[in-house]
Short mmCIF file of C-alpha atoms in Angstrom, two decimals:
data_model
loop_
_atom_site.label_atom_id
_atom_site.label_comp_id
_atom_site.label_asym_id
_atom_site.label_seq_id
_atom_site.Cartn_x
_atom_site.Cartn_y
_atom_site.Cartn_z
CA MET A 1 -25.13 -28.53 -19.65
CA ALA A 2 -21.33 -30.16 -20.16
CA ASP A 3 -22.43 -33.39 -21.94
CA ASP A 4 -20.82 -34.11 -25.52
CA GLN A 5 -23.89 -32.54 -27.81
CA HIS A 6 -23.50 -29.23 -26.00
CA MET A 7 -19.47 -29.55 -25.98
CA THR A 8 -19.75 -29.28 -29.54
CA ALA A 9 -22.72 -27.35 -30.33
CA ALA A 10 -22.00 -23.72 -32.20
CA PRO A 11 -23.34 -20.94 -29.75
CA ALA A 12 -25.38 -18.30 -31.55
CA ARG A 13 -24.10 -14.61 -31.35
CA SER A 14 -25.95 -12.00 -31.26
CA ASP A 15 -24.82 -8.14 -31.55
CA TYR A 16 -26.44 -5.25 -29.59
CA THR A 17 -25.76 -1.45 -29.31
CA VAL A 18 -25.98 0.83 -25.80
CA LYS A 19 -25.72 4.27 -25.80
CA LYS A 20 -23.56 6.12 -23.15
CA GLY A 21 -24.80 9.65 -23.49
CA GLU A 22 -23.67 10.29 -26.85
CA VAL A 23 -21.34 7.30 -27.15
CA SER A 24 -22.43 3.75 -28.56
CA LEU A 25 -21.19 1.07 -27.19
CA ALA A 26 -20.79 -2.43 -29.32
CA LEU A 27 -22.03 -5.43 -27.29
CA TYR A 28 -21.99 -9.12 -28.34
CA ARG A 29 -23.73 -12.44 -26.83
CA LYS A 30 -22.81 -16.05 -27.13
CA ARG A 31 -25.32 -18.74 -25.69
CA LEU A 32 -26.96 -21.78 -26.71
CA ALA A 33 -30.03 -21.99 -28.04
CA PRO A 34 -32.60 -22.16 -24.83
CA GLU A 35 -34.94 -24.93 -24.62
CA PRO A 36 -38.53 -24.43 -24.27
CA GLY A 37 -39.20 -23.39 -20.88
CA GLU A 38 -35.56 -23.16 -19.31
CA PRO A 39 -34.90 -20.44 -16.96
CA GLY A 40 -32.56 -18.06 -17.54
CA ARG A 41 -28.88 -18.94 -17.61
CA PRO A 42 -25.92 -17.51 -15.33
CA VAL A 43 -24.45 -14.01 -17.21
CA LEU A 44 -20.79 -13.85 -17.60
CA PHE A 45 -19.58 -10.52 -18.73
CA LEU A 46 -16.26 -10.40 -20.35
CA VAL A 47 -13.99 -7.36 -19.95
CA HIS A 48 -11.01 -6.85 -22.63
CA GLY A 49 -8.13 -4.81 -22.01
CA SER A 50 -5.94 -2.01 -23.31
CA SER A 51 -4.36 -3.53 -26.64
CA ASN A 52 -7.36 -5.23 -28.34
CA SER A 53 -11.04 -4.87 -28.40
CA ALA A 54 -13.58 -7.50 -27.81
CA LEU A 55 -14.20 -10.04 -30.08
CA SER A 56 -10.50 -9.95 -30.95
CA SER A 57 -10.05 -10.83 -27.26
CA PHE A 58 -12.75 -13.68 -26.48
CA ASP A 59 -14.00 -15.03 -29.71
CA LEU A 60 -10.87 -15.39 -31.66
CA THR A 61 -10.58 -17.88 -34.48
CA VAL A 62 -7.56 -19.51 -35.09
CA SER A 63 -7.54 -21.55 -38.17
CA GLY A 64 -6.44 -25.36 -37.29
CA ARG A 65 -5.30 -24.84 -33.66
CA GLY A 66 -8.17 -25.44 -31.68
CA GLU A 67 -10.74 -23.63 -29.70
CA TYR A 68 -9.59 -19.88 -28.81
CA SER A 69 -12.94 -18.68 -28.29
CA THR A 70 -13.48 -18.03 -24.44
CA MET A 71 -17.13 -16.87 -25.51
CA ASN A 72 -17.86 -20.35 -27.45
CA VAL A 73 -16.40 -22.12 -24.34
CA PHE A 74 -18.45 -20.81 -21.59
CA ALA A 75 -21.54 -20.46 -23.35
CA ARG A 76 -21.10 -24.42 -24.27
CA LEU A 77 -20.79 -24.85 -20.17
CA GLY A 78 -23.89 -23.29 -19.71
CA PHE A 79 -23.34 -19.41 -19.76
CA ASP A 80 -25.11 -16.65 -21.04
CA VAL A 81 -22.19 -14.87 -22.40
CA TRP A 82 -21.92 -11.18 -22.66
CA THR A 83 -18.69 -8.94 -23.90
CA MET A 84 -18.37 -5.23 -24.98
CA ASP A 85 -15.85 -2.84 -27.32
CA HIS A 86 -15.29 -0.20 -24.31
CA GLU A 87 -15.38 3.24 -26.16
CA ASN A 88 -12.76 4.19 -28.69
CA TYR A 89 -12.31 0.19 -29.06
CA GLY A 90 -13.53 -1.98 -31.77
CA ARG A 91 -17.19 -1.32 -33.43
CA SER A 92 -17.63 1.24 -30.61
CA SER A 93 -17.88 5.01 -30.80
CA ARG A 94 -14.37 6.85 -31.67
CA THR A 95 -14.16 10.40 -29.57
CA GLU A 96 -11.53 12.32 -28.31
CA GLY A 97 -11.21 10.79 -24.64
CA ASN A 98 -8.63 8.34 -23.86
CA SER A 99 -10.80 6.02 -22.48
CA ASP A 100 -9.21 5.58 -18.89
CA ILE A 101 -10.51 3.04 -16.36
CA ALA A 102 -13.12 5.67 -15.07
CA SER A 103 -14.49 5.46 -18.32
CA GLY A 104 -14.28 1.72 -18.74
CA VAL A 105 -16.55 1.79 -15.33
CA GLU A 106 -18.92 3.98 -17.02
CA ASP A 107 -19.10 1.66 -20.30
CA LEU A 108 -20.04 -1.22 -18.06
CA ILE A 109 -22.66 0.41 -15.77
CA ALA A 110 -24.35 1.26 -19.39
CA ALA A 111 -24.08 -2.30 -20.74
CA THR A 112 -25.30 -3.79 -17.69
CA GLU A 113 -28.53 -2.09 -17.68
CA LEU A 114 -28.89 -3.57 -21.33
CA VAL A 115 -27.83 -7.21 -20.08
CA ILE A 116 -30.22 -6.75 -17.45
CA GLY A 117 -33.27 -5.89 -19.29
CA GLU A 118 -32.58 -8.62 -22.36
CA THR A 119 -31.64 -11.32 -19.29
CA GLY A 120 -33.54 -10.52 -16.50
CA ARG A 121 -30.61 -11.08 -14.34
CA GLU A 122 -29.54 -8.39 -11.86
CA ARG A 123 -26.29 -9.99 -10.57
CA MET A 124 -23.81 -11.54 -12.94
CA HIS A 125 -20.59 -12.98 -12.96
CA PHE A 126 -17.23 -10.56 -14.19
CA MET A 127 -13.80 -11.69 -15.82
CA GLY A 128 -11.49 -9.21 -16.69
CA GLU A 129 -8.28 -9.65 -18.35
CA SER A 130 -5.05 -7.32 -17.69
CA SER A 131 -6.75 -3.81 -17.90
CA GLY A 132 -10.12 -5.41 -18.03
CA ALA A 133 -9.39 -6.32 -14.65
CA LEU A 134 -8.91 -3.14 -13.45
CA ARG A 135 -12.21 -2.17 -15.07
CA ALA A 136 -14.05 -4.83 -13.47
CA ALA A 137 -12.95 -4.73 -10.22
CA ALA A 138 -13.25 -0.87 -10.26
CA PHE A 139 -17.08 -1.62 -11.63
CA ALA A 140 -17.28 -4.20 -8.82
CA MET A 141 -16.72 -1.34 -6.63
CA ALA A 142 -19.25 1.24 -8.42
CA ARG A 143 -21.87 -1.03 -8.65
CA PRO A 144 -21.72 -4.04 -6.00
CA GLU A 145 -25.13 -4.88 -6.41
CA ARG A 146 -24.68 -6.04 -9.94
CA VAL A 147 -22.00 -8.35 -9.31
CA ALA A 148 -22.04 -12.09 -8.30
CA ARG A 149 -18.60 -13.24 -8.83
CA LEU A 150 -15.54 -11.69 -10.19
CA VAL A 151 -12.46 -13.31 -11.90
CA LEU A 152 -9.49 -10.83 -12.22
CA ASN A 153 -7.10 -12.02 -14.89
CA ALA A 154 -3.56 -10.89 -14.91
CA PHE A 155 -4.33 -7.87 -12.65
CA THR A 156 -1.91 -5.34 -10.85
CA TYR A 157 -2.93 -3.35 -7.68
CA THR A 158 0.06 -1.41 -7.12
CA GLY A 159 2.22 -1.87 -9.87
CA ARG A 160 5.31 -2.52 -7.47
CA ASN A 161 8.23 -4.47 -8.80
CA SER A 162 6.33 -4.96 -12.25
CA PRO A 163 9.04 -5.03 -15.25
CA THR A 164 6.26 -4.61 -17.50
CA LEU A 165 4.93 -1.23 -15.90
CA THR A 166 8.53 -0.01 -15.18
CA LYS A 167 9.36 -0.32 -18.75
CA ARG A 168 6.15 1.22 -19.82
CA ALA A 169 6.66 4.07 -17.27
CA GLU A 170 9.34 5.34 -19.67
CA GLN A 171 6.61 6.83 -21.75
CA VAL A 172 4.48 8.43 -19.16
CA GLU A 173 4.78 11.92 -20.29
CA TYR A 174 3.47 10.42 -24.00
CA PHE A 175 0.47 8.77 -22.37
CA ARG A 176 -0.13 12.28 -20.57
CA THR A 177 -0.11 14.27 -23.46
CA HIS A 178 -1.55 11.79 -26.28
CA ASN A 179 -5.12 10.10 -25.87
CA ARG A 180 -3.88 7.59 -28.76
CA ARG A 181 -0.82 5.42 -29.09
CA LEU A 182 0.59 2.96 -31.83
CA ARG A 183 -0.60 -0.66 -31.48
CA ASP A 184 0.61 -2.11 -34.93
CA ARG A 185 1.31 -5.75 -35.54
CA ALA A 186 4.62 -5.83 -34.09
CA MET A 187 3.32 -4.48 -30.58
CA ILE A 188 0.36 -7.18 -30.86
CA GLN A 189 3.09 -9.88 -31.23
CA SER A 190 5.16 -8.70 -28.06
CA ILE A 191 2.16 -9.38 -26.12
CA PHE A 192 3.08 -13.03 -26.53
CA THR A 193 6.70 -12.84 -26.08
CA ARG A 194 7.80 -10.06 -23.57
CA ASP A 195 7.27 -12.03 -20.78
CA HIS A 196 8.55 -15.72 -21.47
CA PRO A 197 8.68 -16.81 -25.21
CA GLY A 198 6.97 -20.16 -25.86
CA THR A 199 4.10 -19.73 -23.45
CA SER A 200 1.78 -19.28 -26.71
CA ASP A 201 1.35 -20.51 -30.55
CA PRO A 202 2.76 -17.94 -32.89
CA ALA A 203 -0.01 -18.44 -34.95
CA VAL A 204 -2.13 -16.77 -32.30
CA ALA A 205 -0.75 -13.51 -32.39
CA GLU A 206 -1.10 -13.52 -36.36
CA ALA A 207 -4.58 -14.42 -36.27
CA LEU A 208 -4.97 -11.46 -33.41
CA ALA A 209 -3.56 -9.18 -35.01
CA ASP A 210 -5.20 -9.69 -38.19
CA ALA A 211 -8.41 -9.60 -35.99
CA GLU A 212 -7.75 -6.33 -34.37
CA LEU A 213 -5.89 -4.42 -37.12
CA VAL A 214 -9.08 -3.89 -39.32
CA HIS A 215 -10.15 -1.18 -36.05
CA GLY A 216 -6.87 0.37 -37.06
CA GLU A 217 -3.48 0.86 -35.76
CA GLU A 218 -4.12 3.31 -32.47
CA VAL A 219 -5.89 2.63 -29.40
CA PRO A 220 -6.30 4.92 -26.71
CA THR A 221 -3.63 5.57 -23.82
CA GLY A 222 -6.05 5.64 -20.55
CA THR A 223 -5.58 2.40 -19.26
CA TYR A 224 -1.32 2.97 -19.78
CA LEU A 225 -2.04 6.08 -18.08
CA ASP A 226 -3.80 4.86 -14.97
CA MET A 227 -1.25 2.02 -14.99
CA THR A 228 1.94 3.84 -15.00
CA ALA A 229 0.65 6.55 -12.80
CA ASN A 230 -2.18 6.34 -11.19
CA LEU A 231 -2.18 2.83 -9.28
CA PRO A 232 -3.82 1.66 -7.01
CA VAL A 233 -7.30 2.34 -8.93
CA VAL A 234 -9.11 -0.50 -7.12
CA ASP A 235 -9.28 -0.45 -2.88
CA PRO A 236 -9.53 -4.27 -2.00
CA LEU A 237 -11.94 -2.84 0.84
CA LYS A 238 -14.42 -1.77 -1.44
CA VAL A 239 -14.88 -4.76 -3.34
CA GLN A 240 -17.32 -7.12 -1.72
CA ALA A 241 -18.13 -9.92 -4.25
CA PRO A 242 -16.18 -13.21 -4.35
CA VAL A 243 -12.87 -12.68 -6.25
CA MET A 244 -10.79 -15.13 -8.06
CA ILE A 245 -7.36 -13.90 -8.93
CA VAL A 246 -5.49 -15.65 -11.68
CA ARG A 247 -1.81 -14.85 -12.65
CA GLY A 248 0.24 -16.81 -14.96
CA GLU A 249 3.59 -18.16 -13.52
CA HIS A 250 5.81 -15.83 -16.36
CA ASP A 251 3.08 -12.15 -15.77
CA GLY A 252 5.35 -9.14 -15.68
CA ILE A 253 2.66 -7.27 -14.93
CA ALA A 254 2.50 -7.33 -11.57
CA SER A 255 4.55 -9.08 -8.78
CA GLU A 256 3.39 -12.31 -6.80
CA GLU A 257 3.51 -10.00 -3.58
CA ASP A 258 1.59 -7.27 -4.95
CA LEU A 259 -1.50 -9.30 -5.91
CA LEU A 260 -1.14 -11.28 -2.56
CA GLU A 261 -1.23 -8.01 -0.89
CA PHE A 262 -4.63 -7.26 -2.61
CA PHE A 263 -5.77 -10.71 -2.00
CA ARG A 264 -5.15 -10.69 2.00
CA LEU A 265 -7.29 -7.28 1.95
CA LEU A 266 -10.42 -8.78 0.10
CA PRO A 267 -13.43 -8.85 2.78
CA ASN A 268 -15.14 -11.66 1.36
CA PRO A 269 -14.20 -15.22 2.23
CA ASP A 270 -15.24 -16.83 -1.11
CA ARG A 271 -12.00 -15.98 -2.86
CA GLN A 272 -9.14 -17.98 -4.47
CA PHE A 273 -5.41 -17.21 -5.77
CA VAL A 274 -4.23 -19.25 -8.56
CA ILE A 275 -0.96 -19.46 -10.37
CA LEU A 276 -1.16 -21.13 -13.92
CA PRO A 277 2.31 -22.63 -14.37
CA GLY A 278 3.79 -22.48 -17.99
CA ALA A 279 1.35 -19.21 -18.48
CA ALA A 280 2.13 -15.43 -19.12
CA HIS A 281 0.35 -12.50 -19.48
CA ALA A 282 -1.86 -13.50 -22.22
CA LEU A 283 -3.60 -16.31 -20.38
CA VAL A 284 -6.66 -16.53 -22.93
CA PHE A 285 -3.98 -17.40 -25.39
CA GLY A 286 -1.83 -19.72 -23.92
CA HIS A 287 -1.08 -23.26 -24.30
CA ASN A 288 -2.62 -23.75 -20.96
CA ARG A 289 -5.65 -21.73 -21.91
CA HIS A 290 -7.38 -24.92 -20.82
CA GLN A 291 -6.70 -24.79 -17.34
CA LEU A 292 -8.07 -21.03 -17.25
CA TRP A 293 -11.15 -21.95 -18.32
CA HIS A 294 -11.59 -25.21 -15.96
CA VAL A 295 -10.57 -23.05 -12.65
CA VAL A 296 -13.12 -20.20 -13.77
CA ASN A 297 -15.76 -22.23 -14.30
CA ASP A 298 -15.06 -24.15 -11.35
CA PHE A 299 -15.17 -20.90 -9.21
CA LEU A 300 -18.15 -19.76 -10.87
CA SER A 301 -19.90 -22.83 -10.29
CA MET A 302 -19.18 -23.55 -6.67
CA PRO A 303 -21.75 -23.24 -4.08
CA PRO A 304 -21.15 -20.50 -1.31
CA ARG A 305 -18.99 -21.33 1.98
CA ARG A 306 -21.70 -22.62 4.42
CA ASP A 307 -19.96 -20.77 7.44
CA ARG A 308 -20.97 -17.27 6.37
#
């Protein structure tokens, strides 16, 4: 699927809705047009983080700056790519909840039931970004039978020695007492500069803000509360799938030691730990995003170890 024709083709997008009780969740799918009689493609489900919804995170267009759509890239690589707006994000329902990690797991349970029905694939790959990595890993604990391989980008385990979470914890009482926080253009811009300026194109922050702010200037506080008061929310011993942890060299969301502790406890020997040089927290939007796409594709495509 990686010939020149496939790598330049435009994957088609389909939109879906699934119910989680009374909550409507918006799902999005991208894939190349299937050939007649072609077997089903491997499914990759992308899980967004705390401050931005699915399409701005994984299907962003930045005029004149090259490819920034992770969905396009992996659809061209031969995957059936899905993502979803979690409750209170994007086009999904607005409720009184704070959309914490546990709520995100319930979102993924509902969403994957739809994906299984549409694709016939009982197991799928997952890639989560930041708190999306926490959601994906917690889902892998709750529904291990649905997870083939798991990629955790910009992940955090206990939060120890994290400058980002230490700063964020100054507002923990606000997160406890409010279910919404301000997420305006300045906040979105800060995602790209707080760790190490120069790791991304400033035009990307503006394109992301333009795409995201149509949904308003507030987002839920639940994942921020979990990340400042309730870590760890993932037990590595209960994550059965092969895992790849990807960390940017300059990411302040977690210390390298914290992530290595999590990595060493993972029970599946098919695991990888990758540090991307010159990258910060927003891995999918960095100058080195092509390295991310390369290592993720290799991990998802490699055969299992033969000595197991």
